[in-house]
Amino acid sequence: MKNIIFHLNDNGPKYKQIYERLKSFIEQGDLKTNEPLPSIRQLADSLNVSRNTTLMAYELLVAEGYIRGESRKGYFVNELEPLLYQETHNPSDYHEQTKPVQPFCIDFRADVVDQQHFPLKTWRRLSNQVLTVKDCFRYGDPFGELCLREQIAGYLFQSRGVKTDPNAIVIGSSTQQMLIYLGHILKDEFQSIIVEDPGFDGAREAFQFHRFMFETLPVYETGAELSHLDQMKSRLIYVTPSHQSPMGVSMTIQQRHMLIHWVNKMRGYILEDDYDSEYRYTQKPFPALASIDSTRVIYLGNFSKSFLPGIRLSYMVLPKPLLDRYKHQFRLFESTTSILNQLTMAKFMKNGEWIRHLKRMRLVYKRKMQHLVTVLNKEFEQNISIIGEQSGLFLLVKVHLNRSEEWLIESACAYGVKVYPTSRYFVKNYPEKPMIKLGFSHLSFDDIQLGVELLKKAWL
Ligand SMILES: Cc1ncc(COP(=O)(O)O)c(C=O)c1O
């Protein structure tokens, strides 16, 4: 068994330096697949560190899949996954390398959907059918294909209580794209907008594009502080009432009525982002704000969470005065989204596949969410509290340790687990304890279990 020796310096923990060195030996091929590594004791002796230090380095490498331990034989180098290898060391990659790519064992990202239950066969069949139709070989309607707008109108009425004419629906490629277009027709009449704090930073970016000024509505684990509206000057508000992003709370019926009352009094508009209302696990989704009174509500929906983010298909329902302005302003703009996807989605909805898909996915995600909550509670007990587990494709973990968000993320990363910050969502209403965002939609039950166990090692 070959011994390894290298220099350790005083910059940072020794176990991390050993881990980094061995990782780079493996990635660069200096240590070959299946090659035995020195024992914990041998390596500790030759580097003049404690056995605990080498053990921690080996544990990290095992967690990230670089090496494996075989009982009574020792540690061996694993075959590196080609994807990870290419990402870090593709010799033909002459693009400037910014940050080294960290190979993650478990990634709790929230911007993906479950691949295993995706209706691939049906979607393929329907999109093949669409490709044989003459209609598919043209630019689409600038405001979206009528057949899809009709299906969306039917769905909104059935599932969200929103009654709309298909002609009041505009189809676009993403929520941000639509907010940017919408901002263009709102900016002359409205110079400022109220946003939730914390709230979806992607929407703030879109409003900033038109230099809207912000007023912020504080949101807590218990919900939004709507009483603050009375002191505000803006007449526009952007909200996520069904599943507040990122706090996960839903507005109560009373709060919804309050908001509608406020907007009518102010003669402004509510931008209701209903981005993932389909996934509510404990009870039926509340009806949308636009179902109470749509006169001053701009309803925004998308297929990113409910179906596939890469499909780039979103829509909004515009009140009459805005609709006329929008259609006039953008009459010469081509559609921003694929006609092929629009026609396929229209067929998918018409055949009943859409509702079937939602029912199936609600169950799949509900089970994953329950599993994540159970494992988190078991591993962390009173060291964390869980926020927003009743709906959506992520939850927040409020960590009651005396640690910063940055520390929590970096420590998780050292154990091969990628978790996500929430600080980017806050404007000024910062929480006392850091909150970490965990998505689970693409993870298996085993991944969730392993990810939480590694997090426990990293954090406790
Ligand atoms: C609050 C909110 N709205 C909308 C979206 C969807 O954005 P898009 O339409 O670009 O997929 C997201 C995505 O994460 C979101 O968090």
Tab-separated table of C-alpha atoms and ligand atoms in Angstrom:
chain	number	residue	atom	x	y	z
A	1	MET	CA	0.000	0.000	0.000
A	2	LYS	CA	1.695	3.153	-1.141
A	3	ASN	CA	2.199	5.897	1.362
A	4	ILE	CA	1.467	9.525	0.527
A	5	ILE	CA	3.232	12.558	1.857
A	6	PHE	CA	2.621	16.242	1.219
A	7	HIS	CA	3.068	19.506	3.003
A	8	LEU	CA	0.363	20.866	5.299
A	9	ASN	CA	0.321	24.566	6.117
A	10	ASP	CA	-1.355	26.664	8.815
A	11	ASN	CA	-4.096	27.988	6.540
A	12	GLY	CA	-7.278	26.260	7.621
A	13	PRO	CA	-8.073	22.944	9.244
A	14	LYS	CA	-5.662	20.087	8.509
A	15	TYR	CA	-8.413	17.569	7.711
A	16	LYS	CA	-9.694	19.900	4.993
A	17	GLN	CA	-6.219	20.261	3.480
A	18	ILE	CA	-5.793	16.475	3.417
A	19	TYR	CA	-9.225	16.069	1.887
A	20	GLU	CA	-8.496	18.706	-0.799
A	21	ARG	CA	-5.124	17.151	-1.677
A	22	LEU	CA	-6.425	13.602	-1.967
A	23	LYS	CA	-9.402	14.818	-3.965
A	24	SER	CA	-7.150	16.561	-6.440
A	25	PHE	CA	-4.814	13.508	-6.675
A	26	ILE	CA	-7.857	11.425	-7.573
A	27	GLU	CA	-9.280	13.955	-10.019
A	28	GLN	CA	-5.948	14.374	-11.748
A	29	GLY	CA	-5.395	10.628	-12.014
A	30	ASP	CA	-2.385	10.542	-9.664
A	31	LEU	CA	-4.391	8.065	-7.637
A	32	LYS	CA	-6.004	5.521	-9.937
A	33	THR	CA	-9.370	3.770	-9.716
A	34	ASN	CA	-9.292	0.920	-7.174
A	35	GLU	CA	-5.858	1.916	-5.892
A	36	PRO	CA	-5.536	1.294	-2.136
A	37	LEU	CA	-4.954	4.309	0.080
A	38	PRO	CA	-2.697	4.307	3.123
A	39	SER	CA	-4.440	3.306	6.316
A	40	ILE	CA	-5.730	6.036	8.641
A	41	ARG	CA	-2.779	5.381	10.966
A	42	GLN	CA	-0.128	5.281	8.213
A	43	LEU	CA	-1.295	8.562	6.722
A	44	ALA	CA	-1.565	10.203	10.143
A	45	ASP	CA	1.997	9.124	10.942
A	46	SER	CA	3.476	10.294	7.694
A	47	LEU	CA	1.716	13.678	7.832
A	48	ASN	CA	2.327	14.084	11.517
A	49	VAL	CA	-1.354	14.636	12.378
A	50	SER	CA	-3.802	12.810	14.625
A	51	ARG	CA	-5.724	9.769	13.387
A	52	ASN	CA	-8.938	11.685	13.907
A	53	THR	CA	-7.763	14.231	11.360
A	54	THR	CA	-7.104	11.648	8.645
A	55	LEU	CA	-10.329	9.860	9.543
A	56	MET	CA	-12.342	13.062	9.009
A	57	ALA	CA	-10.705	13.625	5.634
A	58	TYR	CA	-11.467	10.051	4.562
A	59	GLU	CA	-15.080	10.344	5.757
A	60	LEU	CA	-15.556	13.400	3.596
A	61	LEU	CA	-14.104	11.656	0.574
A	62	VAL	CA	-16.338	8.649	1.191
A	63	ALA	CA	-19.403	10.904	1.523
A	64	GLU	CA	-18.631	12.534	-1.796
A	65	GLY	CA	-18.001	9.220	-3.512
A	66	TYR	CA	-14.286	9.688	-4.204
A	67	ILE	CA	-13.211	6.694	-2.132
A	68	ARG	CA	-14.834	3.705	-0.426
A	69	GLY	CA	-14.018	1.791	2.704
A	70	GLU	CA	-13.972	-2.017	2.489
A	71	SER	CA	-14.223	-3.849	5.758
A	72	ARG	CA	-10.887	-5.222	6.960
A	73	LYS	CA	-9.174	-4.199	3.731
A	74	GLY	CA	-8.982	-0.419	4.013
A	75	TYR	CA	-9.827	2.465	1.695
A	76	PHE	CA	-9.818	2.384	-2.125
A	77	VAL	CA	-10.203	4.967	-4.875
A	78	ASN	CA	-13.574	4.887	-6.598
A	79	GLU	CA	-14.118	5.283	-10.301
A	80	LEU	CA	-14.840	8.947	-10.876
A	81	GLU	CA	-18.171	9.710	-12.505
A	82	PRO	CA	-17.354	10.944	-16.029
A	83	LEU	CA	-19.599	14.003	-15.615
A	84	LEU	CA	-17.822	15.213	-12.477
A	85	TYR	CA	-14.467	14.535	-14.054
A	86	GLN	CA	-15.250	16.453	-17.222
A	87	GLU	CA	-16.646	19.374	-15.314
A	88	THR	CA	-13.450	19.911	-13.388
A	89	HIS	CA	-10.786	18.671	-15.775
A	90	ASN	CA	-11.776	18.786	-19.372
A	91	PRO	CA	-8.508	19.573	-21.162
A	92	SER	CA	-10.349	20.829	-24.216
A	93	ASP	CA	-12.313	23.275	-22.113
A	94	TYR	CA	-10.653	26.555	-22.904
A	95	HIS	CA	-13.347	28.680	-21.266
A	96	GLU	CA	-12.011	30.665	-18.417
A	97	GLN	CA	-12.545	28.687	-15.256
A	98	THR	CA	-14.111	30.709	-12.496
A	99	LYS	CA	-14.771	28.536	-9.456
A	100	PRO	CA	-13.738	24.918	-9.042
A	101	VAL	CA	-16.807	22.717	-9.377
A	102	GLN	CA	-17.643	20.971	-6.117
A	103	PRO	CA	-18.946	17.465	-6.689
A	104	PHE	CA	-22.032	17.142	-4.539
A	105	CYS	CA	-23.285	13.918	-3.220
A	106	ILE	CA	-26.764	15.275	-2.396
A	107	ASP	CA	-28.111	18.510	-3.822
A	108	PHE	CA	-31.198	19.921	-2.072
A	109	ARG	CA	-31.957	22.266	-4.951
A	110	ALA	CA	-35.517	23.466	-5.357
A	111	ASP	CA	-35.528	24.457	-9.010
A	112	VAL	CA	-36.001	20.971	-10.439
A	113	VAL	CA	-38.865	18.492	-10.686
A	114	ASP	CA	-39.052	14.722	-10.289
A	115	GLN	CA	-37.772	12.982	-13.421
A	116	GLN	CA	-38.877	9.475	-12.523
A	117	HIS	CA	-42.589	10.283	-12.695
A	118	PHE	CA	-42.445	12.572	-15.704
A	119	PRO	CA	-45.007	11.382	-18.309
A	120	LEU	CA	-42.323	10.951	-20.948
A	121	LYS	CA	-44.149	8.486	-23.199
A	122	THR	CA	-47.346	10.502	-23.332
A	123	TRP	CA	-45.535	13.790	-23.881
A	124	ARG	CA	-43.409	12.248	-26.630
A	125	ARG	CA	-46.465	10.764	-28.338
A	126	LEU	CA	-48.389	14.037	-28.203
A	127	SER	CA	-45.502	16.174	-29.371
A	128	ASN	CA	-44.899	13.743	-32.254
A	129	GLN	CA	-48.544	14.195	-33.220
A	130	VAL	CA	-48.204	17.962	-33.053
A	131	LEU	CA	-45.178	17.847	-35.343
A	132	THR	CA	-47.321	16.344	-38.082
A	133	VAL	CA	-49.812	19.226	-37.952
A	134	LYS	CA	-49.372	22.098	-40.386
A	135	ASP	CA	-50.147	24.614	-37.632
A	136	CYS	CA	-46.887	23.799	-35.933
A	137	PHE	CA	-44.753	25.156	-38.777
A	138	ARG	CA	-45.353	28.848	-38.232
A	139	TYR	CA	-44.705	31.558	-35.690
A	140	GLY	CA	-47.422	31.394	-33.073
A	141	ASP	CA	-50.056	33.889	-31.962
A	142	PRO	CA	-48.123	36.706	-30.187
A	143	PHE	CA	-50.352	36.277	-27.118
A	144	GLY	CA	-50.329	32.480	-27.102
A	145	GLU	CA	-52.197	29.721	-28.941
A	146	LEU	CA	-55.954	29.953	-28.492
A	147	CYS	CA	-56.342	26.199	-27.910
A	148	LEU	CA	-53.964	26.440	-24.940
A	149	ARG	CA	-55.559	29.604	-23.594
A	150	GLU	CA	-58.928	27.785	-23.668
A	151	GLN	CA	-57.513	24.861	-21.728
A	152	ILE	CA	-55.894	27.182	-19.180
A	153	ALA	CA	-59.157	29.087	-18.745
A	154	GLY	CA	-60.984	25.810	-18.048
A	155	TYR	CA	-58.327	24.688	-15.597
A	156	LEU	CA	-58.242	28.019	-13.744
A	157	PHE	CA	-61.993	27.941	-13.282
A	158	GLN	CA	-62.049	24.344	-12.044
A	159	SER	CA	-58.976	24.409	-9.840
A	160	ARG	CA	-58.426	28.006	-8.772
A	161	GLY	CA	-61.941	29.409	-8.984
A	162	VAL	CA	-60.767	32.049	-11.484
A	163	LYS	CA	-63.378	32.816	-14.113
A	164	THR	CA	-61.784	34.194	-17.240
A	165	ASP	CA	-62.259	34.567	-20.943
A	166	PRO	CA	-59.426	32.807	-22.868
A	167	ASN	CA	-58.853	36.119	-24.640
A	168	ALA	CA	-57.846	37.757	-21.347
A	169	ILE	CA	-55.003	35.239	-21.009
A	170	VAL	CA	-51.555	36.036	-22.337
A	171	ILE	CA	-48.978	33.287	-22.683
A	172	GLY	CA	-45.276	33.949	-22.206
A	173	SER	CA	-42.074	32.104	-21.520
A	174	SER	CA	-41.507	32.843	-17.836
A	175	THR	CA	-42.781	34.789	-14.874
A	176	GLN	CA	-39.881	37.224	-15.095
A	177	GLN	CA	-40.363	37.788	-18.809
A	178	MET	CA	-44.037	38.552	-18.251
A	179	LEU	CA	-43.273	40.853	-15.324
A	180	ILE	CA	-40.860	42.781	-17.502
A	181	TYR	CA	-43.456	43.177	-20.267
A	182	LEU	CA	-46.119	44.023	-17.725
A	183	GLY	CA	-43.838	46.524	-15.997
A	184	HIS	CA	-43.513	48.310	-19.295
A	185	ILE	CA	-47.237	49.051	-19.431
A	186	LEU	CA	-47.529	49.837	-15.712
A	187	LYS	CA	-44.518	52.082	-15.228
A	188	ASP	CA	-46.120	55.305	-16.509
A	189	GLU	CA	-49.013	55.139	-14.086
A	190	PHE	CA	-47.191	53.558	-11.133
A	191	GLN	CA	-43.703	54.487	-9.980
A	192	SER	CA	-43.453	52.198	-6.974
A	193	ILE	CA	-44.534	48.720	-5.946
A	194	ILE	CA	-44.987	46.863	-2.657
A	195	VAL	CA	-43.079	43.599	-2.458
A	196	GLU	CA	-43.061	40.938	0.224
A	197	ASP	CA	-40.075	40.892	2.577
A	198	PRO	CA	-38.793	38.244	2.357
A	199	GLY	CA	-39.996	37.698	-1.178
A	200	PHE	CA	-39.126	36.318	-4.602
A	201	ASP	CA	-35.923	38.083	-5.670
A	202	GLY	CA	-36.559	37.146	-9.306
A	203	ALA	CA	-39.641	39.363	-9.313
A	204	ARG	CA	-37.770	42.242	-7.655
A	205	GLU	CA	-35.128	42.015	-10.374
A	206	ALA	CA	-37.819	42.322	-13.020
A	207	PHE	CA	-39.360	45.405	-11.332
A	208	GLN	CA	-35.934	46.953	-10.924
A	209	PHE	CA	-35.513	46.681	-14.662
A	210	HIS	CA	-38.122	49.456	-14.960
A	211	ARG	CA	-36.733	51.316	-11.947
A	212	PHE	CA	-39.816	50.831	-9.779
A	213	MET	CA	-39.213	51.966	-6.211
A	214	PHE	CA	-39.953	49.434	-3.506
A	215	GLU	CA	-41.998	49.484	-0.349
A	216	THR	CA	-41.796	46.281	1.639
A	217	LEU	CA	-44.492	44.243	3.313
A	218	PRO	CA	-43.038	42.220	6.206
A	219	VAL	CA	-43.823	38.504	6.119
A	220	TYR	CA	-43.274	36.174	9.063
A	221	GLU	CA	-43.767	32.474	9.671
A	222	THR	CA	-47.315	33.331	10.651
A	223	GLY	CA	-48.013	35.341	7.516
A	224	ALA	CA	-47.894	38.834	6.041
A	225	GLU	CA	-48.420	41.979	8.130
A	226	LEU	CA	-51.202	43.429	5.994
A	227	SER	CA	-51.910	46.154	8.556
A	228	HIS	CA	-48.765	47.910	7.227
A	229	LEU	CA	-50.527	48.570	3.926
A	230	ASP	CA	-52.357	51.547	5.403
A	231	GLN	CA	-49.094	53.461	5.801
A	232	MET	CA	-47.895	52.783	2.287
A	233	LYS	CA	-48.132	55.028	-0.733
A	234	SER	CA	-47.841	52.498	-3.550
A	235	ARG	CA	-50.946	51.262	-5.303
A	236	LEU	CA	-49.294	48.208	-6.843
A	237	ILE	CA	-48.451	45.065	-4.897
A	238	TYR	CA	-46.761	41.796	-5.872
A	239	VAL	CA	-47.736	38.825	-3.659
A	240	THR	CA	-47.548	35.021	-3.522
A	241	PRO	CA	-50.739	34.340	-1.497
A	242	SER	CA	-51.089	30.574	-1.982
A	243	HIS	CA	-47.555	29.666	-1.037
A	244	GLN	CA	-45.560	32.645	0.073
A	245	SER	CA	-42.098	32.579	-1.431
A	246	PRO	CA	-40.006	31.679	0.541
A	247	MET	CA	-41.839	31.459	3.921
A	248	GLY	CA	-44.371	28.930	2.658
A	249	VAL	CA	-47.426	30.406	4.427
A	250	SER	CA	-50.815	30.791	2.740
A	251	MET	CA	-52.927	33.907	3.134
A	252	THR	CA	-56.107	33.266	5.042
A	253	ILE	CA	-59.473	34.006	3.457
A	254	GLN	CA	-59.785	37.086	5.698
A	255	GLN	CA	-56.398	38.381	4.547
A	256	ARG	CA	-57.371	37.827	0.936
A	257	HIS	CA	-60.531	39.865	1.403
A	258	MET	CA	-58.528	42.594	3.158
A	259	LEU	CA	-56.143	42.787	0.230
A	260	ILE	CA	-58.945	42.967	-2.322
A	261	HIS	CA	-60.622	45.672	-0.275
A	262	TRP	CA	-57.336	47.621	-0.121
A	263	VAL	CA	-56.690	47.426	-3.878
A	264	ASN	CA	-60.187	48.562	-4.760
A	265	LYS	CA	-59.874	51.475	-2.366
A	266	MET	CA	-56.463	52.440	-3.808
A	267	ARG	CA	-57.511	51.867	-7.412
A	268	GLY	CA	-54.278	49.967	-7.935
A	269	TYR	CA	-53.430	46.392	-8.965
A	270	ILE	CA	-52.436	43.188	-7.215
A	271	LEU	CA	-49.957	40.979	-9.050
A	272	GLU	CA	-50.898	37.537	-7.763
A	273	ASP	CA	-48.112	35.037	-8.443
A	274	ASP	CA	-49.749	31.620	-8.054
A	275	TYR	CA	-46.528	29.839	-8.967
A	276	ASP	CA	-46.972	26.415	-7.334
A	277	SER	CA	-50.432	26.356	-5.805
A	278	GLU	CA	-51.001	22.857	-7.224
A	279	TYR	CA	-48.971	21.282	-4.445
A	280	ARG	CA	-50.763	21.728	-1.192
A	281	TYR	CA	-50.608	18.628	0.986
A	282	THR	CA	-52.677	19.123	4.087
A	283	GLN	CA	-55.877	20.552	2.681
A	284	LYS	CA	-57.392	21.718	-0.585
A	285	PRO	CA	-55.720	24.797	-2.076
A	286	PHE	CA	-57.393	28.091	-1.142
A	287	PRO	CA	-59.102	29.749	-4.098
A	288	ALA	CA	-56.971	32.390	-5.809
A	289	LEU	CA	-57.325	36.113	-5.049
A	290	ALA	CA	-58.511	36.544	-8.614
A	291	SER	CA	-61.446	34.261	-7.814
A	292	ILE	CA	-62.743	36.724	-5.206
A	293	ASP	CA	-62.648	39.766	-7.474
A	294	SER	CA	-60.560	39.877	-10.617
A	295	THR	CA	-61.183	43.555	-11.446
A	296	ARG	CA	-57.842	44.649	-10.058
A	297	VAL	CA	-55.923	41.381	-9.931
A	298	ILE	CA	-53.294	40.327	-12.452
A	299	TYR	CA	-53.092	36.574	-12.062
A	300	LEU	CA	-49.772	34.867	-12.938
A	301	GLY	CA	-49.326	31.138	-13.392
A	302	ASN	CA	-46.707	28.834	-14.881
A	303	PHE	CA	-45.870	25.224	-15.720
A	304	SER	CA	-42.382	25.298	-14.205
A	305	LYS	CA	-43.170	23.640	-10.883
A	306	SER	CA	-46.275	21.734	-11.849
A	307	PHE	CA	-44.788	20.219	-14.997
A	308	LEU	CA	-41.278	21.067	-16.213
A	309	PRO	CA	-39.165	24.198	-15.670
A	310	GLY	CA	-37.452	23.791	-19.029
A	311	ILE	CA	-40.732	23.986	-20.924
A	312	ARG	CA	-40.637	27.783	-20.362
A	313	LEU	CA	-44.384	28.247	-20.372
A	314	SER	CA	-46.181	30.798	-18.218
A	315	TYR	CA	-49.336	32.830	-18.444
A	316	MET	CA	-51.146	35.766	-16.964
A	317	VAL	CA	-54.753	36.880	-16.830
A	318	LEU	CA	-55.094	40.611	-17.345
A	319	PRO	CA	-57.960	42.890	-16.257
A	320	LYS	CA	-59.629	44.586	-19.241
A	321	PRO	CA	-57.931	48.023	-19.230
A	322	LEU	CA	-54.491	46.449	-18.934
A	323	LEU	CA	-55.295	43.815	-21.515
A	324	ASP	CA	-56.113	46.422	-24.131
A	325	ARG	CA	-52.930	48.337	-23.381
A	326	TYR	CA	-50.838	45.183	-23.383
A	327	LYS	CA	-52.255	43.938	-26.681
A	328	HIS	CA	-51.703	47.294	-28.302
A	329	GLN	CA	-48.164	47.674	-26.968
A	330	PHE	CA	-46.988	44.192	-27.919
A	331	ARG	CA	-49.029	43.578	-31.083
A	332	LEU	CA	-45.909	43.534	-33.246
A	333	PHE	CA	-43.876	41.326	-30.920
A	334	GLU	CA	-43.588	37.619	-31.752
A	335	SER	CA	-44.485	35.021	-29.145
A	336	THR	CA	-41.675	34.373	-26.669
A	337	THR	CA	-42.503	30.714	-26.181
A	338	SER	CA	-42.468	27.597	-28.355
A	339	ILE	CA	-45.578	26.885	-30.389
A	340	LEU	CA	-44.684	23.189	-30.324
A	341	ASN	CA	-44.789	23.124	-26.527
A	342	GLN	CA	-47.974	25.170	-26.461
A	343	LEU	CA	-49.822	22.850	-28.843
A	344	THR	CA	-48.540	19.769	-27.044
A	345	MET	CA	-49.577	21.161	-23.654
A	346	ALA	CA	-53.042	21.994	-25.033
A	347	LYS	CA	-53.474	18.355	-26.134
A	348	PHE	CA	-52.052	17.113	-22.838
A	349	MET	CA	-54.626	19.163	-20.935
A	350	LYS	CA	-57.500	18.337	-23.247
A	351	ASN	CA	-56.883	14.579	-22.922
A	352	GLY	CA	-57.089	14.776	-19.123
A	353	GLU	CA	-53.385	13.958	-18.764
A	354	TRP	CA	-52.669	17.258	-17.011
A	355	ILE	CA	-55.060	16.609	-14.135
A	356	ARG	CA	-53.805	13.017	-13.871
A	357	HIS	CA	-50.229	14.292	-13.768
A	358	LEU	CA	-51.036	16.802	-11.016
A	359	LYS	CA	-52.800	14.172	-8.911
A	360	ARG	CA	-49.890	11.769	-9.265
A	361	MET	CA	-47.238	14.381	-8.528
A	362	ARG	CA	-49.130	15.754	-5.528
A	363	LEU	CA	-48.921	12.312	-3.957
A	364	VAL	CA	-45.264	11.786	-4.927
A	365	TYR	CA	-44.209	15.151	-3.506
A	366	LYS	CA	-46.391	14.815	-0.435
A	367	ARG	CA	-44.602	11.566	0.473
A	368	LYS	CA	-41.178	13.071	-0.145
A	369	MET	CA	-42.031	16.143	1.915
A	370	GLN	CA	-43.302	13.941	4.788
A	371	HIS	CA	-40.160	11.841	4.635
A	372	LEU	CA	-37.909	14.902	4.694
A	373	VAL	CA	-39.785	16.339	7.685
A	374	THR	CA	-39.628	13.027	9.565
A	375	VAL	CA	-35.901	12.581	8.990
A	376	LEU	CA	-35.115	16.206	9.847
A	377	ASN	CA	-37.070	16.009	13.093
A	378	LYS	CA	-35.440	12.725	14.022
A	379	GLU	CA	-31.872	13.857	13.332
A	380	PHE	CA	-32.045	17.429	14.582
A	381	GLU	CA	-34.793	17.376	17.237
A	382	GLN	CA	-35.014	20.810	18.916
A	383	ASN	CA	-31.979	22.210	17.074
A	384	ILE	CA	-34.116	23.274	14.141
A	385	SER	CA	-37.648	24.282	13.326
A	386	ILE	CA	-39.281	23.510	10.035
A	387	ILE	CA	-41.188	26.143	8.089
A	388	GLY	CA	-43.514	25.715	5.122
A	389	GLU	CA	-43.900	21.946	5.040
A	390	GLN	CA	-47.564	22.078	4.086
A	391	SER	CA	-47.088	22.889	0.440
A	392	GLY	CA	-44.674	23.304	-2.419
A	393	LEU	CA	-41.427	21.706	-3.434
A	394	PHE	CA	-39.188	23.015	-0.669
A	395	LEU	CA	-39.168	23.800	3.012
A	396	LEU	CA	-37.125	26.101	5.210
A	397	VAL	CA	-35.064	24.929	8.126
A	398	LYS	CA	-34.563	27.519	10.828
A	399	VAL	CA	-31.359	26.545	12.593
A	400	HIS	CA	-31.187	27.264	16.329
A	401	LEU	CA	-27.412	26.890	16.581
A	402	ASN	CA	-25.172	29.837	16.990
A	403	ARG	CA	-24.030	29.662	13.365
A	404	SER	CA	-24.280	31.945	10.351
A	405	GLU	CA	-26.011	31.036	7.111
A	406	GLU	CA	-22.632	31.034	5.395
A	407	TRP	CA	-21.166	28.615	7.926
A	408	LEU	CA	-24.133	26.257	7.574
A	409	ILE	CA	-23.815	26.206	3.801
A	410	GLU	CA	-20.057	25.752	3.784
A	411	SER	CA	-20.090	23.043	6.414
A	412	ALA	CA	-22.759	21.153	4.493
A	413	CYS	CA	-20.681	21.582	1.370
A	414	ALA	CA	-17.655	20.053	3.076
A	415	TYR	CA	-19.782	16.943	3.609
A	416	GLY	CA	-20.882	16.852	-0.020
A	417	VAL	CA	-24.339	18.333	0.605
A	418	LYS	CA	-25.566	21.407	-1.214
A	419	VAL	CA	-28.127	23.488	0.654
A	420	TYR	CA	-29.406	26.941	-0.202
A	421	PRO	CA	-29.451	30.352	1.450
A	422	THR	CA	-32.553	32.421	2.066
A	423	SER	CA	-30.808	35.742	2.752
A	424	ARG	CA	-31.198	36.727	-0.917
A	425	TYR	CA	-34.972	36.907	-0.413
A	426	PHE	CA	-34.788	39.470	2.369
A	427	VAL	CA	-34.776	43.220	1.849
A	428	LYS	CA	-34.547	44.410	5.454
A	429	ASN	CA	-36.788	42.188	7.538
A	430	TYR	CA	-33.882	39.852	8.385
A	431	PRO	CA	-34.603	36.855	10.636
A	432	GLU	CA	-32.846	36.359	13.950
A	433	LYS	CA	-31.742	32.842	13.087
A	434	PRO	CA	-30.493	31.683	9.698
A	435	MET	CA	-32.926	29.813	7.513
A	436	ILE	CA	-31.780	27.260	4.975
A	437	LYS	CA	-33.843	26.235	1.949
A	438	LEU	CA	-34.142	22.533	1.151
A	439	GLY	CA	-35.758	21.316	-2.060
A	440	PHE	CA	-36.478	17.619	-2.421
A	441	SER	CA	-38.495	17.096	-5.602
A	442	HIS	CA	-35.804	15.210	-7.545
A	443	LEU	CA	-34.379	13.253	-4.604
A	444	SER	CA	-35.198	9.637	-3.740
A	445	PHE	CA	-36.157	8.649	-0.196
A	446	ASP	CA	-32.634	7.259	0.293
A	447	ASP	CA	-31.067	10.483	-0.985
A	448	ILE	CA	-33.164	12.498	1.452
A	449	GLN	CA	-32.145	10.238	4.318
A	450	LEU	CA	-28.449	10.355	3.441
A	451	GLY	CA	-28.537	14.102	2.815
A	452	VAL	CA	-30.020	14.808	6.240
A	453	GLU	CA	-27.627	12.421	7.975
A	454	LEU	CA	-24.672	14.177	6.357
A	455	LEU	CA	-26.150	17.543	7.319
A	456	LYS	CA	-26.310	16.384	10.906
A	457	LYS	CA	-22.605	15.451	10.772
A	458	ALA	CA	-21.828	18.815	9.276
A	459	TRP	CA	-23.890	20.948	11.639
A	460	LEU	CA	-23.998	19.231	15.032
B	1	LIG	C1	-42.284	33.010	-6.545
B	1	LIG	C2	-41.985	32.410	-7.877
B	1	LIG	N1	-42.731	32.744	-8.921
B	1	LIG	C3	-42.521	32.207	-10.129
B	1	LIG	C4	-41.508	31.311	-10.339
B	1	LIG	C5	-41.355	30.682	-11.683
B	1	LIG	O1	-40.542	31.344	-12.504
B	1	LIG	P1	-40.446	30.869	-14.022
B	1	LIG	O2	-41.732	31.210	-14.660
B	1	LIG	O3	-39.293	31.648	-14.546
B	1	LIG	O4	-40.170	29.424	-14.032
B	1	LIG	C6	-40.682	30.962	-9.284
B	1	LIG	C7	-39.578	30.038	-9.499
B	1	LIG	O5	-38.858	29.631	-8.643
B	1	LIG	C8	-40.930	31.513	-8.020
B	1	LIG	O6	-40.169	31.183	-6.965
